[in-house]
Amino acid sequence: MAELKCKIKQMLEKNELGLQDQFVAYISQDENLSQLSMLLRALRLQPAGLRAEISEPAHAECGAQNQAELLHDSASADAGLADAAVRLTGQQSLLHVSENASVHEHASAEGGLGHAMQAEEQQPDATALQANSADAESAGSGAAHPELSPAELNKNSALSPTHPGESSAEDEAEKNRRAEITDVFNKSSFNDPKFQADNARAGQAYQSRLSIISNHAADDVQFKAESFKFPYAHFYFDAATQQIHGMPEKAEELEFSFQYCMHQETRTASCKINVIPDPRSLWKVIEPEGGQLFPKAHADFKSIDLDDYKIVAASRRGRSHEHGGAFRDDDFRICNIPGSQWSVIAVADGAGSAEYSREGSRIAVDIVQNEFQRYLNEYTIAVINEDIRNWQIGAQDERTNAIAKKLNQQFFNVYYEIYRSIIAQIEQHAQQLGVAGKAFATTLLAAVVCRHNGKTFISAFSVGDGAISVYGQGHARLMNAADGGEYAGQTKFLDRSIHQELGARIKIGCFADVEAVMLMTDGISDPLFETDAGLSNPQKWQALHQQIESLLQSENAASALLDWMHFFTPGHHDDRTMAVLCSKNSA
């Protein structure tokens, strides 16, 4: 066993097989060497020996005088040994004597060979000769031996020459045995598995399984739940779900340790969780520089509570404006015409690239409210209400079509006056400041709504992106022209160029079972609907209504709506404005 153990240690030190350093260090431990020796013995593998080819010096024969010199003159013996070409290999355990070597039958010649073998045994690899060359060692022991004939020597001595065929077969078998052992030793089970946990985000609940990213079977690894050690108490490993749970508070690289069982052996490992920052925490809130024209509050909200419905509106500065220290560009107005069921709603989005667009949006919504308050007097309301009573919802009869055409013309006249007034006031401000009118560029979405005897009448006007929708019973009807492009951010603004298409921007309708009329700027519509196709999807409108319905029915509906509008959607950080007229009994 000791010889086998020594043999293995020498092989590991040389590492001619190119084994991994980690494996060599592991096997070289004394306890592991002993176990490996037992394994090899159990597998009945013979330890690999050494083969030496010894070529005698070029002398035909050794006379008695040379024999005496060889026995008494150590210098001559050393010279004779130096002349011999000795080649050691690990391929077989035989000593091969070259065919051209001559062995003298005289006992003194055997003594000379024994002397040479004793010198050979002083070399570091001599232990490899002990297992398979007992006869050769006996020849070098100095003891008396009977004379042997050349035939007997070839028959019995370990120095007998090998046949090429036999040597090749033995070499091939030895290679196969070595490959088998190497394959066993290089199995991944000798190496520790490598683990990986999912990334975490600061401020958000975390859970993750430990994944094995090395070439190991997951079923071979059993985690010890009680052994997990985290730097924070709120992190733990759940044995039932085999997951890590926690609540990271800040961005960092969090390292933890744990134990696991593998092949009936307990091992220790460590792993890291990369906690990335919450994108919201990267946004700064910066106040605009003082002394600027047309300052505007960062947020505004308002609600009007009526008998069977309410109007709720809110507007807030977007993260992009907060981060850049800019004012809010959006604006809104809501009002109810006293003593009637008529309401006016308007939202506007000033162009972010226009220097005074925040004032342009204010001008637009103010004029909408003022013009409708002037137009919807007691007499006008009475006439329009009569037309609405005669409007047959869903019918295409002549009378209904005539009513629709008449009301459309009436509201066209009002919107035309609104349009002219906005353009005139913007151009007046621009002239006073010495800038172009586009410095006040803004969108405008406006609607006048009447709730009367179970019917909801609406007349809407729109320039630019955003949305006006009549929602009820899971269905939605868009009431604005599609000015949005294929991608978010493409739109039109209220200017003189829309004069010829003003009529196409006005829509009217009369509906039953309406739960809400919603107006919003693109800061709301873009992240929720993304495209014009999304705006036509009733499921998206239903999802939106479900999100805000309980907020609208709450006591502090306006402030609740304002808080909801602070939702985070990557890539959408514009100002957000929304106004909703909703039934009180829709909840």
Coordinates of C-alpha atoms in Angstrom, one line a residue:
M1 CA 0.0 0.0 0.0
A2 CA 2.9 2.4 0.9
E3 CA 4.6 1.8 -2.4
L4 CA 1.3 2.5 -4.3
K5 CA 0.7 5.6 -2.3
C6 CA 4.3 6.9 -3.0
K7 CA 3.8 6.1 -6.7
I8 CA 0.6 8.1 -6.8
K9 CA 2.2 11.1 -5.0
Q10 CA 5.1 11.1 -7.6
M11 CA 2.6 11.1 -10.4
L12 CA 0.7 14.0 -8.9
E13 CA 3.9 16.0 -8.4
K14 CA 4.9 15.5 -12.0
N15 CA 1.3 16.0 -13.2
E16 CA 2.0 14.7 -16.7
L17 CA -1.7 14.1 -17.2
G18 CA -2.5 17.9 -16.9
L19 CA -4.9 17.5 -14.0
Q20 CA -6.5 20.6 -12.5
D21 CA -4.4 22.2 -9.7
Q22 CA -7.4 22.2 -7.3
F23 CA -7.8 18.5 -7.8
V24 CA -4.0 17.8 -7.4
A25 CA -4.0 19.7 -4.1
Y26 CA -7.0 17.9 -2.9
I27 CA -5.8 14.3 -3.8
S28 CA -2.2 15.1 -2.4
Q29 CA -3.6 15.3 1.1
D30 CA -2.4 12.2 3.1
E31 CA -5.9 11.0 3.9
N32 CA -7.1 11.3 0.3
L33 CA -3.9 9.5 -1.0
S34 CA -4.7 6.6 1.3
Q35 CA -8.3 6.5 0.1
L36 CA -7.2 6.6 -3.6
S37 CA -4.7 3.8 -3.0
M38 CA -7.6 1.7 -1.6
L39 CA -9.7 2.6 -4.6
L40 CA -7.0 1.5 -7.0
R41 CA -6.5 -1.7 -5.1
A42 CA -10.2 -2.4 -5.1
L43 CA -10.3 -1.8 -8.9
R44 CA -7.4 -4.3 -9.2
L45 CA -5.3 -1.8 -11.1
Q46 CA -1.6 -2.6 -11.2
P47 CA 0.7 0.3 -10.3
A48 CA 2.5 1.5 -13.3
G49 CA 6.2 0.7 -13.2
L50 CA 9.3 2.0 -15.0
R51 CA 11.1 0.5 -18.0
A52 CA 14.8 1.0 -18.4
E53 CA 16.7 0.3 -21.6
I54 CA 20.3 -0.3 -20.7
S55 CA 22.9 -0.2 -23.4
E56 CA 26.4 -1.6 -22.5
P57 CA 29.5 0.3 -23.6
A58 CA 30.9 -0.8 -26.9
H59 CA 33.0 -3.8 -25.6
A60 CA 32.7 -7.2 -27.1
E61 CA 33.5 -8.9 -23.9
C62 CA 34.8 -8.2 -20.4
G63 CA 38.1 -10.0 -19.4
A64 CA 39.3 -10.8 -16.0
Q65 CA 41.6 -7.8 -15.9
N66 CA 38.7 -5.4 -16.8
Q67 CA 36.6 -7.3 -14.1
A68 CA 39.2 -6.6 -11.5
E69 CA 39.4 -2.9 -12.5
L70 CA 35.6 -2.7 -12.4
L71 CA 35.4 -4.2 -8.9
H72 CA 38.3 -2.2 -7.3
D73 CA 38.4 1.1 -9.1
S74 CA 35.2 3.0 -8.4
A75 CA 36.1 5.7 -10.9
S76 CA 36.1 3.1 -13.7
A77 CA 32.7 1.8 -12.5
D78 CA 31.2 5.3 -12.5
A79 CA 32.6 5.8 -16.0
G80 CA 31.1 2.6 -17.2
L81 CA 27.7 3.6 -15.7
A82 CA 27.9 7.0 -17.4
D83 CA 28.4 5.3 -20.7
A84 CA 25.2 3.3 -20.3
A85 CA 22.2 5.0 -21.8
V86 CA 19.4 4.6 -19.2
R87 CA 15.9 5.7 -20.2
L88 CA 13.1 5.5 -17.7
T89 CA 9.4 5.5 -18.8
G90 CA 6.1 4.9 -17.0
Q91 CA 4.6 2.8 -19.7
Q92 CA 5.4 -0.7 -18.4
S93 CA 7.1 -2.5 -15.4
L94 CA 9.8 -4.5 -17.3
L95 CA 13.5 -3.8 -17.7
H96 CA 14.3 -4.1 -21.4
V97 CA 17.8 -4.9 -22.5
S98 CA 18.8 -3.9 -26.0
E99 CA 19.3 -6.7 -28.4
N100 CA 22.9 -5.7 -29.1
A101 CA 23.9 -5.8 -25.5
S102 CA 26.1 -8.8 -24.4
V103 CA 26.0 -10.4 -20.9
H104 CA 29.0 -12.4 -19.8
E105 CA 28.4 -15.7 -18.1
H106 CA 31.1 -15.2 -15.6
A107 CA 30.0 -14.6 -12.0
S108 CA 32.2 -11.5 -11.9
A109 CA 30.2 -10.0 -14.8
E110 CA 27.0 -10.4 -12.8
G111 CA 28.7 -8.7 -10.0
G112 CA 29.6 -5.8 -12.3
L113 CA 26.0 -5.5 -13.4
G114 CA 24.9 -5.7 -9.8
H115 CA 27.2 -2.8 -9.0
A116 CA 25.7 -0.8 -11.8
M117 CA 22.2 -1.5 -10.6
Q118 CA 23.1 -0.4 -7.1
A119 CA 24.2 2.9 -8.5
E120 CA 21.0 3.0 -10.5
E121 CA 18.9 2.6 -7.3
Q122 CA 20.3 5.8 -5.9
Q123 CA 18.4 7.8 -8.5
P124 CA 15.1 9.5 -7.4
D125 CA 12.8 7.2 -9.5
A126 CA 14.5 4.0 -8.2
T127 CA 11.5 3.0 -6.1
A128 CA 9.5 2.3 -9.2
L129 CA 11.9 -0.6 -9.9
Q130 CA 11.2 -2.4 -6.7
A131 CA 7.8 -3.9 -7.5
N132 CA 8.7 -5.7 -10.8
S133 CA 12.5 -6.2 -10.8
A134 CA 13.2 -8.4 -7.8
D135 CA 15.6 -10.6 -9.8
A136 CA 17.6 -7.5 -10.9
E137 CA 17.9 -6.3 -7.3
S138 CA 19.1 -9.7 -6.2
A139 CA 21.7 -9.6 -8.9
G140 CA 23.0 -6.3 -7.3
S141 CA 22.9 -7.5 -3.7
G142 CA 26.4 -8.9 -3.7
A143 CA 25.3 -12.4 -2.7
A144 CA 26.7 -15.5 -4.4
H145 CA 24.7 -16.8 -7.4
P146 CA 25.1 -20.0 -9.4
E147 CA 26.2 -19.5 -12.9
L148 CA 23.4 -19.2 -15.5
S149 CA 23.5 -20.1 -19.1
P150 CA 22.3 -17.4 -21.6
A151 CA 19.1 -19.4 -22.3
E152 CA 18.3 -19.7 -18.6
L153 CA 19.1 -16.0 -18.2
N154 CA 16.7 -15.0 -20.9
K155 CA 14.1 -17.4 -19.5
N156 CA 14.2 -16.4 -15.9
S157 CA 15.7 -13.0 -15.5
A158 CA 13.6 -9.8 -15.4
L159 CA 16.1 -8.4 -17.8
S160 CA 14.6 -10.5 -20.6
P161 CA 14.0 -8.6 -23.8
T162 CA 10.3 -7.9 -24.5
H163 CA 8.6 -8.6 -27.8
P164 CA 7.3 -5.6 -29.7
G165 CA 3.7 -7.0 -30.0
E166 CA 3.5 -7.7 -26.3
S167 CA 4.8 -4.3 -25.4
S168 CA 2.4 -2.5 -27.7
A169 CA -0.6 -4.4 -26.2
E170 CA 0.5 -3.7 -22.7
D171 CA 1.1 0.0 -23.5
E172 CA -2.4 0.3 -25.0
A173 CA -4.0 -1.4 -21.9
E174 CA -2.0 0.9 -19.6
K175 CA -3.2 4.0 -21.5
N176 CA -6.8 2.9 -21.3
R177 CA -6.4 2.4 -17.5
R178 CA -4.9 5.8 -17.1
A179 CA -7.7 7.4 -19.2
E180 CA -10.3 5.7 -17.0
I181 CA -8.7 7.0 -13.8
T182 CA -8.2 10.5 -15.2
D183 CA -11.9 10.6 -16.3
V184 CA -13.0 9.6 -12.8
F185 CA -10.7 12.2 -11.2
N186 CA -11.8 15.0 -13.4
K187 CA -15.5 14.6 -12.6
S188 CA -17.2 17.9 -11.6
S189 CA -18.2 16.4 -8.3
F190 CA -14.6 17.0 -7.1
N191 CA -15.1 20.8 -7.6
D192 CA -17.4 23.1 -5.6
P193 CA -20.5 24.2 -7.5
K194 CA -20.9 27.9 -8.4
F195 CA -24.1 29.7 -7.4
Q196 CA -25.9 32.8 -8.6
A197 CA -28.8 34.9 -7.2
D198 CA -31.0 37.2 -9.2
N199 CA -30.5 41.0 -9.1
A200 CA -32.5 43.0 -6.5
R201 CA -33.8 46.5 -6.7
A202 CA -33.6 48.9 -3.8
G203 CA -36.8 49.6 -2.1
Q204 CA -38.7 46.6 -3.6
A205 CA -39.5 43.2 -2.1
Y206 CA -37.0 40.6 -3.2
Q207 CA -37.2 36.9 -3.7
S208 CA -34.9 34.6 -5.7
R209 CA -33.8 31.0 -6.0
L210 CA -30.1 30.1 -5.9
S211 CA -29.2 28.9 -9.3
I212 CA -26.3 26.6 -10.0
I213 CA -24.3 28.0 -12.9
S214 CA -21.5 25.3 -13.0
N215 CA -21.7 21.8 -14.4
H216 CA -23.5 20.2 -11.4
A217 CA -26.9 18.6 -11.1
A218 CA -29.2 20.7 -9.0
D219 CA -30.7 17.6 -7.4
D220 CA -27.3 16.8 -5.9
V221 CA -27.3 19.9 -3.8
Q222 CA -29.4 20.4 -0.6
F223 CA -29.2 23.7 1.1
K224 CA -29.2 24.1 4.9
A225 CA -31.7 26.8 5.6
E226 CA -30.4 27.5 9.1
S227 CA -26.8 28.1 7.8
F228 CA -27.6 31.2 5.7
K229 CA -25.9 34.3 7.0
F230 CA -27.0 37.6 5.6
P231 CA -25.7 41.1 6.5
Y232 CA -29.2 42.3 7.3
A233 CA -31.8 40.7 9.6
H234 CA -34.7 41.2 7.1
F235 CA -33.1 38.7 4.6
Y236 CA -33.7 35.0 5.1
F237 CA -33.8 31.7 3.2
D238 CA -37.2 30.0 3.2
A239 CA -36.7 26.2 3.3
A240 CA -40.3 25.6 2.1
T241 CA -39.9 27.6 -1.1
Q242 CA -36.1 27.2 -1.4
Q243 CA -36.0 31.0 -2.0
I244 CA -34.2 34.0 -0.6
H245 CA -36.5 36.7 0.7
G246 CA -35.7 40.3 1.7
M247 CA -36.2 44.0 1.3
P248 CA -33.0 45.7 0.1
E249 CA -32.9 49.4 1.2
K250 CA -30.0 50.7 -0.9
A251 CA -28.0 49.9 -4.0
E252 CA -25.0 47.8 -3.1
E253 CA -23.3 44.4 -3.6
L254 CA -24.7 42.2 -0.8
E255 CA -22.6 39.1 0.1
F256 CA -23.9 36.2 2.1
S257 CA -22.7 32.7 3.1
F258 CA -24.4 29.3 3.5
Q259 CA -23.8 25.6 3.8
Y260 CA -25.1 22.8 1.6
C261 CA -24.8 19.0 1.4
M262 CA -23.5 17.3 -1.7
H263 CA -22.6 13.6 -2.0
Q264 CA -23.0 13.2 1.8
E265 CA -20.5 15.9 2.4
T266 CA -21.2 19.3 4.0
R267 CA -19.6 22.2 2.2
T268 CA -19.6 26.0 2.7
A269 CA -20.1 28.6 -0.1
S270 CA -20.8 32.3 -0.6
C271 CA -22.8 34.3 -3.1
K272 CA -23.6 37.9 -3.9
I273 CA -26.8 39.8 -4.7
N274 CA -26.4 42.8 -6.9
V275 CA -28.8 45.4 -5.6
I276 CA -29.5 48.0 -8.3
P277 CA -30.9 51.4 -7.5
D278 CA -34.6 52.2 -7.9
P279 CA -34.8 54.4 -11.1
R280 CA -37.2 56.7 -9.2
S281 CA -34.4 57.6 -6.7
L282 CA -32.2 58.9 -9.6
W283 CA -34.7 61.6 -10.4
K284 CA -34.0 65.0 -8.8
V285 CA -36.6 67.6 -7.8
I286 CA -35.2 71.0 -8.6
E287 CA -37.0 74.3 -8.3
P288 CA -37.1 76.6 -11.3
E289 CA -34.9 79.7 -11.2
G290 CA -36.6 82.8 -9.8
G291 CA -37.6 85.8 -11.8
Q292 CA -39.0 83.9 -14.8
L293 CA -42.2 85.1 -16.6
F294 CA -45.4 83.2 -16.1
P295 CA -44.6 81.1 -13.1
K296 CA -47.0 78.2 -12.4
A297 CA -47.7 75.9 -9.4
H298 CA -46.1 72.4 -9.7
A299 CA -49.5 70.8 -9.0
D300 CA -53.2 71.7 -9.1
F301 CA -56.4 69.7 -8.4
K302 CA -60.1 70.4 -8.0
S303 CA -63.4 68.6 -7.7
I304 CA -67.0 69.6 -8.2
D305 CA -69.7 67.5 -6.4
L306 CA -73.2 67.6 -8.0
D307 CA -76.3 65.7 -7.3
D308 CA -75.8 62.5 -9.3
Y309 CA -72.3 63.0 -10.7
K310 CA -69.0 64.7 -9.9
I311 CA -66.1 66.3 -11.8
V312 CA -62.6 65.6 -10.6
A313 CA -59.4 67.0 -12.1
A314 CA -55.7 67.1 -11.3
S315 CA -52.4 68.2 -12.9
R316 CA -48.8 67.7 -11.8
R317 CA -45.3 68.5 -13.0
G318 CA -43.6 65.6 -14.7
R319 CA -40.3 64.1 -13.5
S320 CA -38.5 65.4 -16.5
H321 CA -39.5 69.0 -15.5
E322 CA -38.7 68.3 -11.9
H323 CA -35.3 67.0 -12.8
G324 CA -34.6 69.9 -15.1
G325 CA -35.9 72.6 -12.8
A326 CA -38.7 73.7 -15.2
F327 CA -42.3 74.8 -14.6
R328 CA -45.3 72.6 -15.3
D329 CA -46.6 73.2 -18.9
D330 CA -50.0 71.5 -18.5
D331 CA -53.2 73.1 -17.3
F332 CA -56.9 72.4 -16.9
R333 CA -60.2 74.0 -16.1
I334 CA -63.5 72.4 -15.0
C335 CA -66.8 74.2 -14.2
N336 CA -70.5 73.6 -13.9
I337 CA -73.0 76.1 -15.4
P338 CA -75.0 77.1 -12.3
G339 CA -78.6 75.8 -12.1
S340 CA -78.1 73.3 -14.9
Q341 CA -76.8 69.9 -15.8
W342 CA -74.1 71.4 -18.1
S343 CA -70.4 71.2 -17.4
V344 CA -67.3 72.4 -19.1
I345 CA -64.0 70.5 -19.1
A346 CA -60.7 71.5 -20.7
V347 CA -57.1 70.2 -20.5
A348 CA -54.0 71.6 -22.4
D349 CA -50.4 70.6 -22.8
G350 CA -47.9 73.3 -23.5
A351 CA -45.2 72.2 -26.0
G352 CA -42.0 71.3 -24.0
S353 CA -39.8 73.0 -26.6
A354 CA -41.7 76.3 -26.5
E355 CA -40.3 78.8 -24.0
Y356 CA -43.7 80.1 -22.8
S357 CA -45.9 77.2 -23.5
R358 CA -47.0 77.0 -19.9
E359 CA -48.7 80.4 -20.5
G360 CA -50.2 79.2 -23.8
S361 CA -51.9 76.3 -22.1
R362 CA -53.3 78.6 -19.4
I363 CA -54.7 81.0 -22.0
A364 CA -56.3 78.1 -23.9
V365 CA -58.2 76.5 -21.0
D366 CA -59.2 79.9 -19.6
I367 CA -60.8 81.0 -22.9
V368 CA -62.7 77.7 -23.2
Q369 CA -64.2 78.1 -19.8
N370 CA -65.1 81.8 -20.3
E371 CA -66.6 81.3 -23.7
F372 CA -68.9 78.5 -22.6
Q373 CA -70.0 80.3 -19.5
R374 CA -71.0 83.2 -21.7
Y375 CA -72.7 81.0 -24.3
L376 CA -74.6 78.6 -22.1
N377 CA -77.1 81.1 -20.7
E378 CA -80.6 80.2 -19.5
Y379 CA -82.2 80.6 -22.9
T380 CA -79.6 78.6 -24.9
I381 CA -79.7 75.8 -22.4
A382 CA -83.5 75.5 -22.6
V383 CA -83.4 75.2 -26.4
I384 CA -80.5 72.7 -26.5
N385 CA -82.1 70.6 -23.7
E386 CA -85.3 70.3 -25.8
D387 CA -83.2 69.0 -28.8
I388 CA -81.5 66.5 -26.5
R389 CA -84.8 65.2 -25.3
N390 CA -85.8 64.5 -28.9
W391 CA -82.6 62.9 -29.8
Q392 CA -83.2 59.1 -30.2
I393 CA -80.0 57.3 -29.1
G394 CA -78.9 54.8 -31.7
A395 CA -81.4 55.9 -34.2
Q396 CA -80.7 57.2 -37.7
D397 CA -84.1 58.7 -38.3
E398 CA -84.5 62.0 -40.1
R399 CA -85.4 64.0 -37.1
T400 CA -82.4 62.8 -35.0
N401 CA -80.0 63.5 -37.9
A402 CA -81.5 67.0 -38.2
I403 CA -81.0 67.6 -34.5
A404 CA -77.4 66.4 -34.6
K405 CA -76.6 68.6 -37.6
K406 CA -78.2 71.6 -35.9
L407 CA -76.3 71.1 -32.6
N408 CA -73.0 70.5 -34.4
Q409 CA -73.3 73.8 -36.2
Q410 CA -74.2 75.7 -32.9
F411 CA -71.1 74.3 -31.1
F412 CA -68.9 74.9 -34.2
N413 CA -69.7 78.6 -33.8
V414 CA -68.7 78.5 -30.2
Y415 CA -65.4 76.6 -30.8
Y416 CA -64.6 78.9 -33.7
E417 CA -64.8 81.9 -31.4
I418 CA -62.7 80.0 -28.8
Y419 CA -60.1 79.3 -31.5
R420 CA -60.0 82.9 -32.7
S421 CA -59.7 84.2 -29.1
I422 CA -56.8 81.9 -28.2
I423 CA -54.9 82.8 -31.3
A424 CA -55.4 86.5 -30.8
Q425 CA -54.4 86.5 -27.2
I426 CA -51.3 84.4 -27.8
E427 CA -50.2 86.6 -30.7
Q428 CA -50.7 89.7 -28.5
H429 CA -48.5 88.3 -25.8
A430 CA -45.9 87.3 -28.3
Q431 CA -45.8 90.8 -29.8
Q432 CA -45.4 92.3 -26.4
L433 CA -42.4 90.1 -25.6
G434 CA -40.9 90.3 -29.1
V435 CA -41.1 86.6 -29.8
A436 CA -42.9 84.4 -32.3
G437 CA -46.4 83.0 -31.5
K438 CA -45.0 79.4 -31.4
A439 CA -43.3 80.3 -28.2
F440 CA -46.7 79.8 -26.6
A441 CA -47.5 76.6 -28.5
T442 CA -50.1 74.3 -26.8
T443 CA -52.5 71.5 -27.4
L444 CA -56.2 71.7 -26.4
L445 CA -58.8 69.1 -25.5
A446 CA -62.2 70.5 -24.6
A447 CA -65.7 69.1 -23.9
V448 CA -69.0 70.4 -22.9
V449 CA -71.2 67.7 -21.3
C450 CA -74.9 67.6 -20.3
R451 CA -76.4 64.8 -18.1
H452 CA -80.2 64.9 -18.7
N453 CA -82.8 62.2 -18.1
G454 CA -80.4 59.2 -18.4
K455 CA -78.8 60.6 -21.5
T456 CA -75.3 62.1 -21.7
F457 CA -74.7 64.6 -24.5
I458 CA -71.1 65.7 -25.3
S459 CA -69.6 68.1 -27.8
A460 CA -65.8 67.9 -28.0
F461 CA -63.0 69.8 -29.7
S462 CA -59.4 68.8 -30.0
V463 CA -56.1 69.9 -31.3
G464 CA -53.0 67.8 -30.5
D465 CA -52.4 64.5 -28.8
G466 CA -54.1 63.2 -25.6
A467 CA -57.5 61.6 -25.4
I468 CA -61.2 62.4 -24.9
S469 CA -63.3 59.3 -24.2
V470 CA -66.9 58.4 -23.3
Y471 CA -66.8 55.2 -21.2
G472 CA -69.6 52.9 -20.1
Q473 CA -70.3 49.2 -19.7
G474 CA -66.8 48.1 -20.8
H475 CA -67.0 50.1 -24.0
A476 CA -65.3 53.4 -25.0
R477 CA -65.9 56.0 -27.7
L478 CA -63.1 58.3 -28.6
M479 CA -64.3 61.9 -29.2
N480 CA -61.1 63.6 -30.4
A481 CA -59.2 63.7 -33.7
A482 CA -56.2 61.4 -33.9
D483 CA -53.3 63.9 -34.1
G484 CA -50.8 61.6 -32.5
G485 CA -48.2 60.0 -34.9
E486 CA -47.0 56.5 -35.1
Y487 CA -44.7 57.1 -32.1
A488 CA -45.3 59.0 -28.9
G489 CA -44.4 62.7 -28.9
Q490 CA -45.6 63.4 -32.5
T491 CA -48.5 65.9 -32.5
K492 CA -50.0 69.2 -33.7
F493 CA -50.4 72.5 -31.8
L494 CA -53.1 75.1 -31.8
D495 CA -52.2 77.7 -34.4
R496 CA -53.5 79.3 -37.6
S497 CA -52.7 76.3 -39.7
I498 CA -55.8 74.4 -38.4
H499 CA -58.3 77.0 -39.6
Q500 CA -59.4 75.1 -42.6
E501 CA -59.9 71.8 -40.7
L502 CA -61.6 73.2 -37.7
G503 CA -64.9 71.5 -38.5
A504 CA -63.3 68.0 -38.6
R505 CA -62.0 68.6 -35.0
I506 CA -65.5 69.0 -33.5
K507 CA -67.5 65.9 -32.6
I508 CA -70.9 65.5 -30.9
G509 CA -72.8 62.5 -29.6
C510 CA -75.6 61.4 -27.3
F511 CA -75.1 58.2 -25.2
A512 CA -76.9 56.0 -22.7
D513 CA -75.3 54.2 -19.7
V514 CA -72.3 56.5 -19.5
E515 CA -70.1 55.9 -16.4
A516 CA -67.4 58.4 -17.1
V517 CA -66.2 61.1 -19.6
M518 CA -62.4 61.3 -19.4
L519 CA -60.0 63.9 -20.8
M520 CA -56.2 63.6 -20.5
T521 CA -53.0 65.0 -21.9
D522 CA -50.4 62.7 -23.4
G523 CA -48.6 62.5 -20.1
I524 CA -51.4 60.0 -19.1
S525 CA -52.4 58.6 -22.5
D526 CA -48.9 57.7 -23.8
P527 CA -47.8 55.4 -20.9
L528 CA -51.2 53.8 -20.6
F529 CA -52.1 53.4 -24.3
E530 CA -48.8 54.0 -26.1
T531 CA -50.3 54.4 -29.6
D532 CA -53.4 55.5 -31.4
A533 CA -54.2 51.7 -31.8
G534 CA -54.0 51.4 -28.1
L535 CA -56.5 54.2 -27.6
S536 CA -59.0 52.2 -29.6
N537 CA -58.7 49.2 -27.4
P538 CA -61.7 49.0 -25.0
Q539 CA -59.8 46.6 -22.7
K540 CA -57.3 49.3 -22.0
W541 CA -60.0 51.8 -21.1
Q542 CA -61.7 49.3 -18.9
A543 CA -58.4 48.7 -17.1
L544 CA -57.9 52.5 -16.6
H545 CA -61.4 52.9 -15.3
Q546 CA -60.9 50.1 -12.8
Q547 CA -57.7 51.8 -11.5
I548 CA -59.3 55.2 -10.8
E549 CA -62.9 54.3 -10.0
S550 CA -62.4 53.9 -6.3
L551 CA -60.3 57.0 -6.1
L552 CA -63.0 59.1 -7.8
Q553 CA -65.6 57.9 -5.4
S554 CA -63.5 58.7 -2.3
E555 CA -64.0 61.8 -0.2
N556 CA -60.7 63.4 -1.3
A557 CA -61.0 62.3 -4.9
A558 CA -59.0 65.2 -6.4
S559 CA -55.9 64.7 -4.2
A560 CA -56.2 60.9 -4.6
L561 CA -56.2 61.3 -8.4
L562 CA -53.2 63.6 -8.1
D563 CA -51.2 61.0 -6.1
W564 CA -52.2 58.2 -8.5
M565 CA -50.9 60.2 -11.5
H566 CA -47.4 59.9 -10.0
F567 CA -47.1 56.3 -11.3
F568 CA -43.7 55.4 -12.7
T569 CA -43.4 54.1 -16.3
P570 CA -39.9 54.0 -17.8
G571 CA -39.5 56.5 -20.6
H572 CA -42.7 58.5 -19.8
H573 CA -41.9 61.4 -17.5
D574 CA -44.0 64.3 -19.0
D575 CA -46.4 66.5 -17.1
R576 CA -49.7 64.7 -16.4
T577 CA -53.2 66.1 -16.4
M578 CA -56.6 64.4 -16.2
A579 CA -60.2 65.4 -15.8
V580 CA -63.1 63.0 -15.3
L581 CA -66.8 63.5 -15.1
C582 CA -68.2 60.4 -13.4
S583 CA -71.5 59.1 -12.1
K584 CA -71.7 58.9 -8.3
N585 CA -73.4 55.5 -8.5
S586 CA -70.8 53.9 -10.8
A587 CA -68.9 52.4 -7.8

